Amino acid sequence: PEKKYEDAQNTTFFFSGGKSRNKNYYNVMKTYIELKKEFTNIKLIIAGTNNVVEFENELKKENIIIGKDIILIESIPHNEMHKYLNKADVILLPSYRETFGNILIEGMACEKAIITSNNTGMKEVAQGIGILVNPNNKNELIEACTKFIKNKELVKIFGKKGRKKVLEKFTLKKTVNNYLKVFENLMWLY
């Protein structure tokens, strides 16, 4: 695993999706600003944007510093994603709509705890190994983040469970074998 930003006691959250409305960027930012009022030891990495202009006044008011508290990364090559995921403790994906949520699988493979929406494919991926939230309810997202901030052991437990689930269900070999089974079943229809 890569070295974490600054202090091992920090809780670092990772959000990928830039400013996309579907990814729930607005609630992620509002949640972080609220959490920062209570917890000084938290950081947020946002992949997919290089500015948060619409939150500039709120960030200044709370003394949240871009580059220190919030790390903005405009673009991450896929083959380097693991480096950034390993700088985080928790992966956030509170999307309104998502077919599957590959970032969850990638985060779980890196033994990261996950917080995601209780809808669509994300629910199936995270059931029993992450915290599921209603994407329309910012308070649920705040509560889920707070659980992980206050309990580092829970972060580790969920991370290990996630990694185990990836190895059991989502490896390339398992995925290919599942597709082969589907194709074999389809062949019997003809």
mmCIF file of C-alpha atoms in Angstrom, residues 4-5 7 10-14 41-45 71 87-91 152:
data_model
loop_
_atom_site.group_PDB
_atom_site.id
_atom_site.type_symbol
_atom_site.label_atom_id
_atom_site.label_comp_id
_atom_site.label_asym_id
_atom_site.label_seq_id
_atom_site.Cartn_x
_atom_site.Cartn_y
_atom_site.Cartn_z
ATOM 1 C CA LYS A 4 -1.250 7.996 3.200
ATOM 2 C CA TYR A 5 -1.426 11.775 3.074
ATOM 3 C CA ASP A 7 -0.917 11.551 9.183
ATOM 4 C CA ASN A 10 -6.401 10.908 9.221
ATOM 5 C CA THR A 11 -9.390 9.413 7.513
ATOM 6 C CA THR A 12 -9.108 10.008 3.786
ATOM 7 C CA PHE A 13 -12.152 9.655 1.559
ATOM 8 C CA PHE A 14 -11.919 9.071 -2.195
ATOM 9 C CA ASN A 41 -8.402 14.840 10.717
ATOM 10 C CA ILE A 42 -10.266 14.148 7.480
ATOM 11 C CA LYS A 43 -9.264 14.577 3.862
ATOM 12 C CA LEU A 44 -11.094 14.200 0.562
ATOM 13 C CA ILE A 45 -9.593 13.160 -2.766
ATOM 14 C CA ILE A 71 -6.989 16.967 -3.192
ATOM 15 C CA LYS A 87 -4.001 6.850 -0.421
ATOM 16 C CA ALA A 88 -7.586 6.609 0.849
ATOM 17 C CA ASP A 89 -9.305 4.741 3.658
ATOM 18 C CA VAL A 90 -12.870 4.906 2.351
ATOM 19 C CA ILE A 91 -14.328 4.981 -1.175
ATOM 20 C CA LYS A 152 -10.572 2.738 12.309
#
